[in-house]
Amino acid sequence: MEEVRETSAWVARNSSHVTIDSSGLEKVVETMNESIPKVEWDYEGIHYFDNGPLTVQYLFVLDALNFCFWPDKDLNYDHLAKGLKEALLNDHSAFDADHLRKYTGPQLRELLKWPRSLPLEEERVRLLHEVGFELERSFEGKASKLVESCGKSAVKLVALVTRHFPGFRDHSMYKGHQVFLYKRAQIFAADLWGAFKGQGYGEFNDIGSITMFADYIVPAVLQQLGVLKYSSTLENAIRASSEIGAGTEEEVELRACSIFAVEKMRELLSIKCGKQVLSVELDLWLWSVGVQCPSLQHHRTLSIYY
Ligand SMILES: Nc1nc2c(c(CN[C@H]3C=C[C@H](O)[C@@H]3O)cn2[C@@H]2O[C@H](COP(=O)(O)O)[C@@H](O)[C@H]2O)c(=O)[nH]1
């Protein structure tokens, strides 16, 4: 996504709390030279998949809720993916647009078999309603229709999703500039591409235009690898598990510098070792490294965007 790449680059050029250490970045690329890590999409084996339109509906609902698990220390992405899969196996109509419009908090908890209220529960329910309403209004209730209308372009799909569904419109103001991160809109395209192995609903002629997904795990991995450097104030705040405000310079720099750093890694990999790696592939490797290291301390921002 050009606007994501360009505006993230602007942040990286003007940042002060988070900077990119080019020697650290070069070192990581050198270690990756031999094996560009190939991580299977759904290596956890937790997603619903039937190679048809219901899988598209599942992935859209999954990515409508794919954010901010950390306030509940026992909750993580796997619970969401598995919970929604079970719900769909139990009731194929669970994600019909008219059902999505009516879910309550307790019903969502029940759907996910979660014993207590979910972080940002009212927002999650509001976002389900938004998805159900707009799918009904513009796409015959089906996320597969939304995907079919993007002409196999991931860029067009992200544009459609962010235009029609405000909850996916992940952007911020930073030093007087509008910055686009579009994490959940982009990861929806990538999840289709991964789940359908680049065929059918997952076939995109421009998947290379999708950037890394600015979540809260990958920035922490990049810092651990020495690619990102934090100011001591920021480092202490994260160590103290203090919340970083949504839309603050620190939050935007953590996210945008991560996107820019992964683009730099990708460029360096193709220049140095002549290997064409997709940002989606780099992202999946970095993320899988992060979720497998429970001691990883990531930043804590209450957000519906990631
Ligand atoms: N950058 C990036 N962020 C990702 C994912 C994924 C899942 N990708 C699926 C696709 C293929 C794989 O097989 C995975 O199953 C989730 N997240 C984000 O992480 C956070 C969850 O962390 P924790 O609270 O520890 O579960 C939260 O912000 C969530 O939105 C990714 O791939 N890349």
XYZ file of N, CA and C and ligand atoms in Angstrom, residues 39-47 62-63 65-70 72 75-79 81 183-184 187 190-191 194 212-219 280 283-288 290-291 298 305-306, ligand 1:
183
model
N 7.560 -19.547 6.924
C 6.617 -19.976 7.958
C 5.285 -20.258 7.276
N 4.737 -21.453 7.516
C 3.446 -21.826 6.932
C 2.350 -20.920 7.491
N 1.483 -20.398 6.631
C 0.301 -19.720 7.169
C -0.497 -20.780 7.929
N -1.055 -20.418 9.093
C -1.791 -21.361 9.949
C -0.896 -22.526 10.383
N 0.359 -22.206 10.657
C 1.255 -23.264 11.190
C 0.721 -23.787 12.512
N -0.168 -22.980 13.174
C -0.747 -23.444 14.441
C -1.915 -24.403 14.203
N -2.427 -24.453 12.990
C -3.564 -25.348 12.707
C -4.806 -24.953 13.488
N -5.131 -23.656 13.488
C -6.227 -23.185 14.347
C -7.355 -22.508 13.573
N -7.204 -22.381 12.242
C -8.184 -21.594 11.485
C -9.218 -22.480 10.809
N -12.830 -12.627 11.749
C -11.600 -12.784 12.542
C -10.814 -11.479 12.539
N -10.628 -10.896 11.358
C -9.803 -9.685 11.288
C -10.547 -8.429 11.732
N -12.006 -8.515 14.537
C -11.817 -8.625 15.991
C -10.359 -8.845 16.370
N -9.471 -8.810 15.395
C -8.077 -9.205 15.590
C -7.252 -8.067 16.182
N -7.499 -7.752 17.474
C -6.754 -6.650 18.101
C -6.758 -6.763 19.622
N -5.777 -6.151 20.234
C -5.724 -5.826 21.661
C -6.126 -6.967 22.602
N -5.350 -8.039 22.624
C -5.627 -9.167 23.517
C -4.932 -8.989 24.860
N -3.844 -8.184 24.890
C -2.928 -8.152 26.032
C -3.557 -7.742 27.379
N -5.964 -8.911 28.856
C -6.290 -10.150 29.581
C -5.113 -11.092 29.361
N -5.507 -14.258 27.394
C -6.145 -14.212 26.072
C -5.105 -13.919 24.980
N -5.213 -14.637 23.863
C -4.346 -14.272 22.731
C -5.033 -14.562 21.398
N -4.347 -14.283 20.331
C -4.918 -14.425 18.986
C -5.454 -15.833 18.754
N -4.729 -16.837 19.216
C -5.148 -18.233 18.987
C -6.552 -18.480 19.536
N -6.866 -17.903 20.700
C -8.205 -18.119 21.281
C -9.278 -17.578 20.336
N -9.011 -17.085 16.970
C -9.081 -17.886 15.737
C -9.791 -19.216 16.002
N -3.469 -1.739 9.475
C -3.045 -3.081 9.866
C -4.121 -4.139 9.602
N -5.325 -4.009 10.099
C -6.306 -5.096 9.962
C -6.843 -5.207 8.531
N -3.986 -7.112 6.761
C -3.823 -8.497 7.194
C -4.998 -9.350 6.706
N -3.836 -10.461 3.414
C -2.764 -11.457 3.596
C -3.318 -12.783 4.120
N -4.329 -12.721 4.988
C -4.917 -13.960 5.519
C -5.639 -14.728 4.409
N -2.869 -16.267 2.366
C -2.247 -17.393 3.080
C -3.168 -18.595 3.162
N 4.242 -4.931 6.041
C 4.205 -5.606 7.347
C 3.010 -5.062 8.132
N 2.471 -5.861 9.062
C 1.279 -5.454 9.821
C 1.682 -4.861 11.165
N 1.364 -3.588 11.356
C 1.853 -2.858 12.530
C 1.057 -3.249 13.773
N 1.407 -4.399 14.352
C 0.735 -4.880 15.569
C 1.591 -4.487 16.761
N 1.473 -5.214 17.889
C 2.317 -4.868 19.035
C 3.421 -5.895 19.290
N 3.396 -7.011 18.530
C 4.420 -8.051 18.730
C 5.675 -7.739 17.909
N 5.501 -7.482 16.605
C 6.663 -7.323 15.720
C 7.565 -6.148 16.119
N 7.026 -4.996 16.549
C 7.947 -3.931 16.977
C 8.876 -4.402 18.102
N 4.917 -9.625 3.569
C 3.993 -10.533 4.267
C 4.773 -11.718 4.844
N 7.000 -10.554 7.700
C 6.144 -10.275 8.849
C 5.793 -11.564 9.592
N 5.376 -12.579 8.822
C 4.929 -13.831 9.455
C 6.079 -14.481 10.238
N 7.289 -14.398 9.667
C 8.447 -14.974 10.373
C 8.695 -14.195 11.682
N 8.717 -12.846 11.577
C 8.993 -12.009 12.759
C 7.913 -12.225 13.830
N 6.664 -12.306 13.375
C 5.565 -12.476 14.337
C 5.650 -13.831 15.023
N 5.960 -14.879 14.225
C 6.008 -16.235 14.820
C 7.166 -16.310 15.821
N 8.110 -13.789 17.660
C 7.645 -13.023 18.823
C 6.688 -13.794 19.710
N 5.711 -14.456 19.096
C 4.703 -15.144 19.927
C 5.282 -16.393 20.574
N 6.132 -6.153 25.063
C 5.678 -5.295 23.960
C 5.002 -4.047 24.530
N -7.329 -0.959 16.535
C -6.675 -1.090 15.222
C -5.699 -2.265 15.150
N -5.170 -2.700 16.346
C -4.167 -3.798 16.309
C -4.054 -4.460 17.675
N 2.265 -8.529 12.443
C 1.388 -9.530 12.675
N 0.515 -9.403 13.697
C -0.338 -10.435 13.905
C -0.370 -11.593 13.131
C -1.401 -12.426 13.681
C -1.829 -13.799 13.279
N -1.488 -14.148 11.921
C -1.940 -15.444 11.495
C -1.670 -15.630 10.072
C -0.796 -16.615 9.871
C -0.293 -17.144 11.116
O -0.347 -18.543 11.108
C -1.181 -16.551 12.199
O -2.103 -17.499 12.647
C -1.954 -11.733 14.747
N -1.296 -10.551 14.856
C -1.413 -9.531 15.908
O -0.572 -9.950 17.004
C -1.181 -9.513 18.231
C -1.607 -10.750 18.983
O -0.550 -11.144 19.789
P -0.905 -12.063 21.061
O -1.665 -11.146 22.044
O 0.434 -12.552 21.555
O -1.829 -13.183 20.553
C -2.409 -8.697 17.858
O -2.041 -7.356 17.637
C -2.775 -9.353 16.528
O -3.571 -8.500 15.726
C 0.559 -11.706 12.053
O 0.618 -12.706 11.300
N 1.414 -10.633 11.875
